[in-house]
Amino acid sequence: MRPVTVPFFISHQGCPHTCVFCDQRTISGSAGRLPGADELLSKIAVWRASSGGRDMEVAFFGGSFAALPEETQARLLEPLQPLLKSGELAGVRLSTRPDSIDARRVAWLKENGVRTIELGIQSLDDEVLTASGRGHSADQSEAAMACIKRHGLRLGAQLMPGLPGDTPQASLTSLERVIAAGADFIRIYPALVLRGTELARRYAAGDYLPLDLKGGIALCKLLLLRALQADLPVIRIGLQADQGLNADTVLAGCWHAALGQLVRSGLCRDLIGRHVYPGEEVIIRCHPSRLSDVLGQKKCHLNELAERGIRARVLPDAALEINEIAILKNTERFNYNLLNDLHYSIDEVY
Ligand code: SF4
C-alpha cells in the first residue's frame, strides 16, 4: 500500500534561477516560507491521525531542496530524525534541480532519511534547456539521475513537453533517456504560460506558442503509452487545479483540471475507435476499473462512436486484465491489449 504523503511546499526556496516558465508562487500558492520544526511535527501528527495506520512519508515539493544552504536542509530534516528512527515516518521525499545533486549531497540526504528524489528534468535536449533558461545541461541531468540510482534511492523525473524549442520527437527522446536512466516514476507537466513569467512576455510578443489542449493531449498520450510499455509509472499528468492555477493565472497552454484523466482515457478511446466501423453494433468489455476510461467523461466516447454510426454497449469484465479490452461483434470476439495493440506515430502529434 502506498504511504500517506505529508506535503510541504518550499516554493522557490533554494533556487537561484528563473526558468522562463516558472512562477513558483503561483504554482504552490505559497509565498515561499520554510516550515519550522513545530509546524512540521504538528502537521505530521494531524495527518497521522487520519492515516489509518498506513506508512507515512514527508515530502518537500516546489523549490529546489538540495540547492538550499546546507544548514537550512539540516534544519528541515533534523526534527524528522526521531520519527524516522522510531519508524513513525517511512522516509522523506524531495524535489530538486539536477545541478544541485552530487554524490556527497545524495549520501548526506540518504543518511538523513531521504528515500526518494524527484528531479525537475523538464527536457534532455540542450537547446530546449537553454531556450528555457534552465541553467544546466542534459549531461548534468543524466549525471544526477545516475548518482541517485547509484545510492539506491528512488528516482522521480518531471518532464515538461512543449517548452521553447521543444518538438514531439525531442520530448519522446527525453522520455527514452529517463527510461534508460532507470527512473522509478515520472510526472508529465505540459508547459503552461503563467502570468508574470518570461514565457508570458514571449507569448504576448508572439515569440512563443505553447501546446494547446488538443496537441498537448496527443503528445501526452504518446508519452504515457511509451512509459507504460516501459513499465514506468506516470504518477501525474498536468498541474493540479488547486495549485494556484486558474483562468486568471494560466494565460495559455495545455491545461485542464482533469488532464490526466483525459489522457489516460484517451488511450482506450483510440484503441477502440481504431477497431470499430460505421454501421456496427458492438459490446465492449473491460476490467471494472477501466469503465470510466472506456466510457469517457460523461460518456463522451460512446457519444463519439454514436456520431460515427456505431452502436456500443460497455460492460465490466473482471476476467480481463487491466490493459485488456474485448470487442464483441455478432458472434466474434476480438481481444486487444493497450500496451501491444495501440501505436501512435510521432507524425500524428505534429
Ligand atoms: S529551477 Fe525550479 S524553482 Fe527554480 S526557477 Fe526553475 S522551475 Fe522555478
PDB file of N, CA and C in Angstrom, residues 271-315:
ATOM      1  N   LEU A 271      -7.825   3.162 -28.925  1.00  0.00           N
ATOM      2  CA  LEU A 271      -7.738   1.731 -29.236  1.00  0.00           C
ATOM      3  C   LEU A 271      -9.076   1.229 -29.784  1.00  0.00           C
ATOM      4  N   ILE A 272     -10.148   1.576 -29.093  1.00  0.00           N
ATOM      5  CA  ILE A 272     -11.469   1.102 -29.514  1.00  0.00           C
ATOM      6  C   ILE A 272     -11.841   1.721 -30.866  1.00  0.00           C
ATOM      7  N   GLY A 273     -11.605   3.030 -30.967  1.00  0.00           N
ATOM      8  CA  GLY A 273     -12.015   3.749 -32.179  1.00  0.00           C
ATOM      9  C   GLY A 273     -11.371   3.216 -33.448  1.00  0.00           C
ATOM     10  N   ARG A 274     -10.193   2.595 -33.296  1.00  0.00           N
ATOM     11  CA  ARG A 274      -9.492   2.087 -34.472  1.00  0.00           C
ATOM     12  C   ARG A 274      -9.957   0.691 -34.882  1.00  0.00           C
ATOM     13  N   HIS A 275     -10.838   0.076 -34.069  1.00  0.00           N
ATOM     14  CA  HIS A 275     -11.252  -1.299 -34.374  1.00  0.00           C
ATOM     15  C   HIS A 275     -12.761  -1.449 -34.517  1.00  0.00           C
ATOM     16  N   VAL A 276     -13.464  -0.341 -34.620  1.00  0.00           N
ATOM     17  CA  VAL A 276     -14.912  -0.410 -34.871  1.00  0.00           C
ATOM     18  C   VAL A 276     -15.233   0.492 -36.065  1.00  0.00           C
ATOM     19  N   TYR A 277     -16.342   0.159 -36.752  1.00  0.00           N
ATOM     20  CA  TYR A 277     -16.615   0.829 -38.024  1.00  0.00           C
ATOM     21  C   TYR A 277     -18.083   1.226 -38.135  1.00  0.00           C
ATOM     22  N   PRO A 278     -18.364   2.288 -38.893  1.00  0.00           N
ATOM     23  CA  PRO A 278     -19.749   2.757 -39.022  1.00  0.00           C
ATOM     24  C   PRO A 278     -20.696   1.617 -39.396  1.00  0.00           C
ATOM     25  N   GLY A 279     -21.867   1.633 -38.744  1.00  0.00           N
ATOM     26  CA  GLY A 279     -22.873   0.612 -39.024  1.00  0.00           C
ATOM     27  C   GLY A 279     -22.782  -0.587 -38.091  1.00  0.00           C
ATOM     28  N   GLU A 280     -21.694  -0.684 -37.326  1.00  0.00           N
ATOM     29  CA  GLU A 280     -21.548  -1.862 -36.449  1.00  0.00           C
ATOM     30  C   GLU A 280     -22.288  -1.658 -35.134  1.00  0.00           C
ATOM     31  N   GLU A 281     -22.659  -2.796 -34.537  1.00  0.00           N
ATOM     32  CA  GLU A 281     -23.224  -2.800 -33.199  1.00  0.00           C
ATOM     33  C   GLU A 281     -22.298  -3.676 -32.362  1.00  0.00           C
ATOM     34  N   VAL A 282     -21.710  -3.099 -31.316  1.00  0.00           N
ATOM     35  CA  VAL A 282     -20.656  -3.837 -30.601  1.00  0.00           C
ATOM     36  C   VAL A 282     -20.894  -3.802 -29.093  1.00  0.00           C
ATOM     37  N   ILE A 283     -20.334  -4.816 -28.441  1.00  0.00           N
ATOM     38  CA  ILE A 283     -20.257  -4.810 -26.976  1.00  0.00           C
ATOM     39  C   ILE A 283     -18.780  -4.711 -26.620  1.00  0.00           C
ATOM     40  N   ILE A 284     -18.473  -3.752 -25.761  1.00  0.00           N
ATOM     41  CA  ILE A 284     -17.079  -3.550 -25.356  1.00  0.00           C
ATOM     42  C   ILE A 284     -16.955  -4.006 -23.907  1.00  0.00           C
ATOM     43  N   ARG A 285     -16.041  -4.917 -23.657  1.00  0.00           N
ATOM     44  CA  ARG A 285     -15.805  -5.394 -22.293  1.00  0.00           C
ATOM     45  C   ARG A 285     -14.436  -4.924 -21.826  1.00  0.00           C
ATOM     46  N   CYS A 286     -14.375  -4.528 -20.548  1.00  0.00           N
ATOM     47  CA  CYS A 286     -13.100  -4.065 -19.995  1.00  0.00           C
ATOM     48  C   CYS A 286     -13.059  -4.396 -18.509  1.00  0.00           C
ATOM     49  N   HIS A 287     -11.878  -4.330 -17.931  1.00  0.00           N
ATOM     50  CA  HIS A 287     -11.743  -4.521 -16.485  1.00  0.00           C
ATOM     51  C   HIS A 287     -12.615  -3.470 -15.779  1.00  0.00           C
ATOM     52  N   PRO A 288     -13.262  -3.839 -14.652  1.00  0.00           N
ATOM     53  CA  PRO A 288     -14.159  -2.875 -13.987  1.00  0.00           C
ATOM     54  C   PRO A 288     -13.501  -1.537 -13.674  1.00  0.00           C
ATOM     55  N   SER A 289     -12.207  -1.552 -13.343  1.00  0.00           N
ATOM     56  CA  SER A 289     -11.548  -0.288 -13.006  1.00  0.00           C
ATOM     57  C   SER A 289     -11.306   0.579 -14.236  1.00  0.00           C
ATOM     58  N   ARG A 290     -11.534   0.029 -15.424  1.00  0.00           N
ATOM     59  CA  ARG A 290     -11.327   0.780 -16.671  1.00  0.00           C
ATOM     60  C   ARG A 290     -12.624   1.366 -17.217  1.00  0.00           C
ATOM     61  N   LEU A 291     -13.730   1.104 -16.545  1.00  0.00           N
ATOM     62  CA  LEU A 291     -15.015   1.515 -17.113  1.00  0.00           C
ATOM     63  C   LEU A 291     -15.054   3.001 -17.453  1.00  0.00           C
ATOM     64  N   SER A 292     -14.620   3.832 -16.500  1.00  0.00           N
ATOM     65  CA  SER A 292     -14.726   5.278 -16.750  1.00  0.00           C
ATOM     66  C   SER A 292     -13.792   5.705 -17.879  1.00  0.00           C
ATOM     67  N   ASP A 293     -12.644   5.011 -18.029  1.00  0.00           N
ATOM     68  CA  ASP A 293     -11.737   5.338 -19.142  1.00  0.00           C
ATOM     69  C   ASP A 293     -12.379   4.974 -20.480  1.00  0.00           C
ATOM     70  N   VAL A 294     -13.049   3.847 -20.509  1.00  0.00           N
ATOM     71  CA  VAL A 294     -13.652   3.404 -21.772  1.00  0.00           C
ATOM     72  C   VAL A 294     -14.851   4.291 -22.137  1.00  0.00           C
ATOM     73  N   LEU A 295     -15.639   4.642 -21.124  1.00  0.00           N
ATOM     74  CA  LEU A 295     -16.829   5.466 -21.391  1.00  0.00           C
ATOM     75  C   LEU A 295     -16.454   6.918 -21.713  1.00  0.00           C
ATOM     76  N   GLY A 296     -15.380   7.420 -21.062  1.00  0.00           N
ATOM     77  CA  GLY A 296     -15.024   8.833 -21.198  1.00  0.00           C
ATOM     78  C   GLY A 296     -15.882   9.696 -20.290  1.00  0.00           C
ATOM     79  N   GLN A 297     -15.447  10.941 -20.106  1.00  0.00           N
ATOM     80  CA  GLN A 297     -16.209  11.853 -19.245  1.00  0.00           C
ATOM     81  C   GLN A 297     -17.608  12.048 -19.803  1.00  0.00           C
ATOM     82  N   LYS A 298     -18.594  11.866 -18.932  1.00  0.00           N
ATOM     83  CA  LYS A 298     -19.999  11.986 -19.325  1.00  0.00           C
ATOM     84  C   LYS A 298     -20.305  11.141 -20.568  1.00  0.00           C
ATOM     85  N   LYS A 299     -19.660   9.964 -20.639  1.00  0.00           N
ATOM     86  CA  LYS A 299     -19.869   9.002 -21.732  1.00  0.00           C
ATOM     87  C   LYS A 299     -19.527   9.599 -23.107  1.00  0.00           C
ATOM     88  N   CYS A 300     -18.573  10.519 -23.119  1.00  0.00           N
ATOM     89  CA  CYS A 300     -18.282  11.200 -24.385  1.00  0.00           C
ATOM     90  C   CYS A 300     -17.738  10.231 -25.442  1.00  0.00           C
ATOM     91  N   HIS A 301     -17.032   9.171 -24.999  1.00  0.00           N
ATOM     92  CA  HIS A 301     -16.517   8.236 -26.007  1.00  0.00           C
ATOM     93  C   HIS A 301     -17.650   7.474 -26.689  1.00  0.00           C
ATOM     94  N   LEU A 302     -18.664   7.121 -25.912  1.00  0.00           N
ATOM     95  CA  LEU A 302     -19.817   6.452 -26.524  1.00  0.00           C
ATOM     96  C   LEU A 302     -20.526   7.401 -27.488  1.00  0.00           C
ATOM     97  N   ASN A 303     -20.628   8.651 -27.088  1.00  0.00           N
ATOM     98  CA  ASN A 303     -21.285   9.634 -27.962  1.00  0.00           C
ATOM     99  C   ASN A 303     -20.520   9.803 -29.278  1.00  0.00           C
ATOM    100  N   GLU A 304     -19.176   9.789 -29.167  1.00  0.00           N
ATOM    101  CA  GLU A 304     -18.366   9.904 -30.397  1.00  0.00           C
ATOM    102  C   GLU A 304     -18.617   8.716 -31.323  1.00  0.00           C
ATOM    103  N   LEU A 305     -18.689   7.527 -30.713  1.00  0.00           N
ATOM    104  CA  LEU A 305     -18.960   6.340 -31.536  1.00  0.00           C
ATOM    105  C   LEU A 305     -20.332   6.455 -32.197  1.00  0.00           C
ATOM    106  N   ALA A 306     -21.292   6.945 -31.427  1.00  0.00           N
ATOM    107  CA  ALA A 306     -22.650   7.089 -31.987  1.00  0.00           C
ATOM    108  C   ALA A 306     -22.637   8.058 -33.163  1.00  0.00           C
ATOM    109  N   GLU A 307     -21.846   9.117 -33.035  1.00  0.00           N
ATOM    110  CA  GLU A 307     -21.766  10.079 -34.144  1.00  0.00           C
ATOM    111  C   GLU A 307     -21.165   9.447 -35.395  1.00  0.00           C
ATOM    112  N   ARG A 308     -20.337   8.415 -35.179  1.00  0.00           N
ATOM    113  CA  ARG A 308     -19.754   7.701 -36.336  1.00  0.00           C
ATOM    114  C   ARG A 308     -20.687   6.582 -36.819  1.00  0.00           C
ATOM    115  N   GLY A 309     -21.859   6.482 -36.197  1.00  0.00           N
ATOM    116  CA  GLY A 309     -22.804   5.449 -36.638  1.00  0.00           C
ATOM    117  C   GLY A 309     -22.524   4.097 -36.025  1.00  0.00           C
ATOM    118  N   ILE A 310     -21.890   4.080 -34.851  1.00  0.00           N
ATOM    119  CA  ILE A 310     -21.554   2.802 -34.193  1.00  0.00           C
ATOM    120  C   ILE A 310     -22.345   2.715 -32.894  1.00  0.00           C
ATOM    121  N   ARG A 311     -23.129   1.655 -32.751  1.00  0.00           N
ATOM    122  CA  ARG A 311     -23.886   1.459 -31.504  1.00  0.00           C
ATOM    123  C   ARG A 311     -23.052   0.592 -30.584  1.00  0.00           C
ATOM    124  N   ALA A 312     -22.777   1.110 -29.377  1.00  0.00           N
ATOM    125  CA  ALA A 312     -21.883   0.366 -28.474  1.00  0.00           C
ATOM    126  C   ALA A 312     -22.461   0.307 -27.072  1.00  0.00           C
ATOM    127  N   ARG A 313     -22.253  -0.868 -26.439  1.00  0.00           N
ATOM    128  CA  ARG A 313     -22.544  -1.007 -25.013  1.00  0.00           C
ATOM    129  C   ARG A 313     -21.244  -1.374 -24.329  1.00  0.00           C
ATOM    130  N   VAL A 314     -21.074  -0.905 -23.096  1.00  0.00           N
ATOM    131  CA  VAL A 314     -19.834  -1.202 -22.375  1.00  0.00           C
ATOM    132  C   VAL A 314     -20.181  -1.999 -21.123  1.00  0.00           C
ATOM    133  N   LEU A 315     -19.477  -3.105 -20.921  1.00  0.00           N
ATOM    134  CA  LEU A 315     -19.746  -3.966 -19.767  1.00  0.00           C
ATOM    135  C   LEU A 315     -18.453  -4.246 -19.009  1.00  0.00           C
TER     136      LEU A 315
END
